[in-house]
Short mmCIF file of C-alpha atoms and ligand atoms in Angstrom, two decimals:
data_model
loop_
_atom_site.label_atom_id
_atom_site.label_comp_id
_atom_site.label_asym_id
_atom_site.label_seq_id
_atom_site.Cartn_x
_atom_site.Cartn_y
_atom_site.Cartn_z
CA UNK F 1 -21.72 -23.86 -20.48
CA UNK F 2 -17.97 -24.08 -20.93
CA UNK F 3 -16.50 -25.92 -17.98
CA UNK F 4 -13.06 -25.49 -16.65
CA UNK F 5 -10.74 -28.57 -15.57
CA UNK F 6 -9.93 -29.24 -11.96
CA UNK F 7 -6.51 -28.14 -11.07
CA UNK F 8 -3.72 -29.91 -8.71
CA UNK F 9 -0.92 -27.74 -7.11
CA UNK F 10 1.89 -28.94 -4.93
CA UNK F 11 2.94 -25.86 -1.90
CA UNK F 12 6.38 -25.93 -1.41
CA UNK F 13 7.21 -25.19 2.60
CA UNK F 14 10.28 -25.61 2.82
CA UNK F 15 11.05 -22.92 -0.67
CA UNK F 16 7.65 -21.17 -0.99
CA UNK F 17 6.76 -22.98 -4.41
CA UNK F 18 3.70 -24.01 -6.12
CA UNK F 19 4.00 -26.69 -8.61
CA UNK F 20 1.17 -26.00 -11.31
CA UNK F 21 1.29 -22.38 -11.13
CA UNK F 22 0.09 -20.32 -13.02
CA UNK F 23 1.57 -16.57 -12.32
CA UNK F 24 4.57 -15.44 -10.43
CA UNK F 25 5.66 -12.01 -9.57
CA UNK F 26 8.48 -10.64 -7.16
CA UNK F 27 8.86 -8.32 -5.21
CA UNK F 28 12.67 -6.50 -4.80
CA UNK F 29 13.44 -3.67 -1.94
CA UNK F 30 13.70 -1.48 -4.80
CA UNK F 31 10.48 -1.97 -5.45
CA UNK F 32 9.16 -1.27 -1.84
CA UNK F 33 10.70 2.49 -1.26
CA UNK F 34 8.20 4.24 0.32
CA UNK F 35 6.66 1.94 2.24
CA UNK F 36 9.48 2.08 5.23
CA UNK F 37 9.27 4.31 8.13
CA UNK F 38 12.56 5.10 7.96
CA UNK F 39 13.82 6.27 4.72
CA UNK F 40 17.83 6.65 5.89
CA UNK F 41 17.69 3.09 6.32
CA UNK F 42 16.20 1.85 3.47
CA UNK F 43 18.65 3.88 1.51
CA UNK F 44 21.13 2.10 3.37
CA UNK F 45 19.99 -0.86 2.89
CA UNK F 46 19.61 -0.53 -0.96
CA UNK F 47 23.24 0.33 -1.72
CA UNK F 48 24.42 -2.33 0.50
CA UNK F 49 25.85 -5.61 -1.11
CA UNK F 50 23.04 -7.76 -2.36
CA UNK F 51 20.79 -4.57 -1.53
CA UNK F 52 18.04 -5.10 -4.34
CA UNK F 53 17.19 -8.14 -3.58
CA UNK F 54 14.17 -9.83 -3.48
CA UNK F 55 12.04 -9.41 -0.73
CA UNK F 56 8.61 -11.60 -1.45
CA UNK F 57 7.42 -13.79 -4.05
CA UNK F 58 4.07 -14.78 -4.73
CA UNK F 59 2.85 -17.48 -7.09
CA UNK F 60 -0.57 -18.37 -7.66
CA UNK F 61 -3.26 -20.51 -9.47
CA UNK F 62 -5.62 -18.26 -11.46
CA UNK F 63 -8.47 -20.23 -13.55
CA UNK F 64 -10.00 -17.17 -14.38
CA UNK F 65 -11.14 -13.74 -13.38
CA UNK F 66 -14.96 -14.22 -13.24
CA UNK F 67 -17.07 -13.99 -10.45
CA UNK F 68 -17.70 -16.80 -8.24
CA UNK F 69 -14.09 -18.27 -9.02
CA UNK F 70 -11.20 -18.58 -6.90
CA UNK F 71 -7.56 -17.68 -7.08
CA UNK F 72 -4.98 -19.12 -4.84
CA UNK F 73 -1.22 -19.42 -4.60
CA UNK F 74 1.22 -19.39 -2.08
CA UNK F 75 3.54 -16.41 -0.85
CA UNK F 76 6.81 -16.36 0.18
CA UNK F 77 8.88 -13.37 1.98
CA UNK F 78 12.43 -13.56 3.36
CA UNK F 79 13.50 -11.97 7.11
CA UNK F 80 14.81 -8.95 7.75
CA UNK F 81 14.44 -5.27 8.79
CA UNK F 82 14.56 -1.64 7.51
CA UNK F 83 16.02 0.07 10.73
CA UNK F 84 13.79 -1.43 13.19
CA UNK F 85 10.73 -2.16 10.53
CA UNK F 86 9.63 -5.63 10.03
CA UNK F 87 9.96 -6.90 6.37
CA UNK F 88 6.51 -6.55 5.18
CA UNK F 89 4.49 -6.76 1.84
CA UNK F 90 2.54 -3.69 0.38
CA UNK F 91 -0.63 -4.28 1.32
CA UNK F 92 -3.47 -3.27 -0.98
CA UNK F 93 -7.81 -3.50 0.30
CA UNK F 94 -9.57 -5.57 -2.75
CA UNK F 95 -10.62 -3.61 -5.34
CA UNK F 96 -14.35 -5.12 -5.08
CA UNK F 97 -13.63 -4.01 -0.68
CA UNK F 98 -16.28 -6.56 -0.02
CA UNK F 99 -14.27 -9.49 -1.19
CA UNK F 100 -12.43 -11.52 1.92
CA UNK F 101 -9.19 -13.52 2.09
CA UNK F 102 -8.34 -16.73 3.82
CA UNK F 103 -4.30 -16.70 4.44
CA UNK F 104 -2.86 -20.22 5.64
CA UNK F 105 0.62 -20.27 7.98
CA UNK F 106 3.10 -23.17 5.85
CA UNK F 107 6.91 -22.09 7.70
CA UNK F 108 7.43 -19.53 10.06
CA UNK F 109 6.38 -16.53 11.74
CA UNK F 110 4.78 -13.65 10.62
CA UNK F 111 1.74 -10.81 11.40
CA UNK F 112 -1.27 -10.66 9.21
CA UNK F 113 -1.41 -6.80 9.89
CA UNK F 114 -5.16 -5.22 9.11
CA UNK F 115 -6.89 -1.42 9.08
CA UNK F 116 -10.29 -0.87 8.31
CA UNK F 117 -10.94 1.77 6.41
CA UNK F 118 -11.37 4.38 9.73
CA UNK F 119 -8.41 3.21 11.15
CA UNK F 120 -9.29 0.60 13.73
CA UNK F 121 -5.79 -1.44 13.58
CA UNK F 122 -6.08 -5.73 14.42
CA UNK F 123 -3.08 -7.63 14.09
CA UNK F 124 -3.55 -11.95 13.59
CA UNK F 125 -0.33 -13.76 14.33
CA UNK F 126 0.60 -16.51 12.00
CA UNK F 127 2.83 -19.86 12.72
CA UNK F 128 2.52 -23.04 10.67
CA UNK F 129 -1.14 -24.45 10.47
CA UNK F 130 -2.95 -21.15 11.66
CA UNK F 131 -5.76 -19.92 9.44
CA UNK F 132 -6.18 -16.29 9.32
CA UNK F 133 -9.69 -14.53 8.14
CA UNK F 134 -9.52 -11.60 6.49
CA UNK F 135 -12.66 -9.86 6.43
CA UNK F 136 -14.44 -8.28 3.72
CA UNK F 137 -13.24 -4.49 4.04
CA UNK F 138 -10.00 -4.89 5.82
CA UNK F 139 -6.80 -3.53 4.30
CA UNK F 140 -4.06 -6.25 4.83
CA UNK F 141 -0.05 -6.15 4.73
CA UNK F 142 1.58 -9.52 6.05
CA UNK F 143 5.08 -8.95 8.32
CA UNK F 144 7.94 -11.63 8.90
CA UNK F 145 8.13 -10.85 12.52
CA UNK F 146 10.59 -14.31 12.65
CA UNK F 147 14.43 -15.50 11.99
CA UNK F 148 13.19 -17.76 8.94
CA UNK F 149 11.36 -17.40 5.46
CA UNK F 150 8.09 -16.43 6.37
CA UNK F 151 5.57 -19.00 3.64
CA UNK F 152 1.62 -18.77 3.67
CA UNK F 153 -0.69 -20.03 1.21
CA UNK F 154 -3.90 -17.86 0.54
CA UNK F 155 -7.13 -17.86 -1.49
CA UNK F 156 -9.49 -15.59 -2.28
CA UNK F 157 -12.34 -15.11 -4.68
CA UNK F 158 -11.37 -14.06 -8.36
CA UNK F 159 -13.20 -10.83 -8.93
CA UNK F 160 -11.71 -9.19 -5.77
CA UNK F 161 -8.82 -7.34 -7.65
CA UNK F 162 -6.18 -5.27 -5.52
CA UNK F 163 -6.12 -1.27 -4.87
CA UNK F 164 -2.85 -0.72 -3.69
CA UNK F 165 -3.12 3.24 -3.26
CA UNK F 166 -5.57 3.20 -0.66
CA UNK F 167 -2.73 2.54 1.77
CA UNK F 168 0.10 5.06 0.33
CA UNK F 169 -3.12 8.05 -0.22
CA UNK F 170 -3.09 7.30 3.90
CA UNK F 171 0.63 8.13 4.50
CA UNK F 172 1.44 4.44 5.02
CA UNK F 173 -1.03 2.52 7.53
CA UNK F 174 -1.97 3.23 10.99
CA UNK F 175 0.62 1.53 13.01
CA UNK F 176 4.04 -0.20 11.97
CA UNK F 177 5.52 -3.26 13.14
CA UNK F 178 9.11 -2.58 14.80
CA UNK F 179 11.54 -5.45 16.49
CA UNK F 180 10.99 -4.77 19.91
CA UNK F 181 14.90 -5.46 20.46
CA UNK F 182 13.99 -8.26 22.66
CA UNK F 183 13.66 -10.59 20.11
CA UNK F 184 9.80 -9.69 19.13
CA UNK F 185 7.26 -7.18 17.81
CA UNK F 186 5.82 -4.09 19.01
CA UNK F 187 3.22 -2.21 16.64
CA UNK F 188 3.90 1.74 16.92
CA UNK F 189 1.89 4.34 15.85
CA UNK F 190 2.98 5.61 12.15
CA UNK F 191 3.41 9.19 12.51
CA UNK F 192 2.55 10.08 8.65
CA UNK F 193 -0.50 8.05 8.97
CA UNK F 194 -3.57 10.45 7.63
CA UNK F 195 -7.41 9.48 8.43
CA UNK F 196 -9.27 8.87 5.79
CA UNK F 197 -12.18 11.53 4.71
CA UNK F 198 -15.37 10.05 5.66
CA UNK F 199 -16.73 10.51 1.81
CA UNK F 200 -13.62 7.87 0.79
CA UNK F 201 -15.12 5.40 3.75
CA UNK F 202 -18.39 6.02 2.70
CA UNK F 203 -17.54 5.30 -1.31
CA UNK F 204 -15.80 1.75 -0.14
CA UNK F 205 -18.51 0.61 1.68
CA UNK F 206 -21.12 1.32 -1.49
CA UNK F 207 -18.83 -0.01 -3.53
CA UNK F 208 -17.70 2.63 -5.82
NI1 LIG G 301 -5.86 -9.60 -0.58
#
């Protein structure tokens, strides 16, 4: 029995940093065509000064890949909107679907948006200090519904993996997350949005 060494990270509120980390990837608007409801404004927005810029940022502490071990890291994502769209991440289900998620709330204000895999849409709201749950099964997106850099920390166990297709082979998920022009949210029905066949729903839930 090879045992690992305990680990020590450092979240950074205030920039979205992890001391000790181990990974880092980012995410520009370039990278994230496709996922907008409104494609006239994300090509807008793209040519626009500063238009590929980054968008989120994850970093994360990742002992290892086996079963049983944990990965966690913090997540950062700027504000902003596509037209009326919410910034937002892509969203993926875990590749093992029965795998959960805990995401933490460090700075500001953001939706934990969720689908299972028939549809059913529930949306967590997330401020500093709130623990969200993701279930085992849920597809999950987060949204910077606020003014400020939206920063949560999350864990989740090692083995889960990401499928990030299950969302785009769906038209996008269920409902979108719009400024509400009052200075919130509204979730809309996403018109593109295309059930899933009942042999795909069945497959996640065995696990193949
Ligand atoms: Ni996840």
């Amino acid at each position: 029995m090879q045992l690992r060494e305990p680990g020590r990270c450092v979240i950074g509120v205030i920039d979205g940093g992890l001391s000790g980390a181990t990974g880092r990837y980012v995410k520009r608007l370039s990278d994230l065509s496709g996922l907008y409801g409104d494609a006239a404004a994300f090509a807008a927005a793209a040519v626009e000064e500063g238009g590929d810029r980054i968008v989120y940022e994850v970093q994360d502490y990742r002992p290892s890949g086996a079963t049983g071990d944990l990965i966690f890291g913090v997540t950062r994502m700027v504000p902003g909107r596509i037209g009326r769209e919410y910034f937002l991440t892509r969203g993926h289900i875990h590749a093992r679907a029965d795998r959960s998620e805990i995401y933490t709330g460090e700075a500001g204000r953001g939706l934990m948006l969720m689908e299972s895999p028939s549809g059913e849409t529930r949306i967590v709201e997330i401020g500093p200090r709130t623990v969200c749950y993701v279930p085992p099964y849920w597809i999950h997106r987060s949204v910077n519904v606020g003014d400020g850099e939206l920063v949560m920390s999350f864990c989740y166990p090692a083995d889960a993996g990401q499928d990030y297709g299950i969302i785009e082979q769906a038209g996008g998920m269920r409902q979108r997350i719009l400024d509400d022009g009052a200075g919130g949210w509204v979730a809309v029905d996403n018109p593109d949005y295309r059930p899933r066949p009942q042999a795909r729903i069945d497959a996640l839930f065995a696990g193949a």
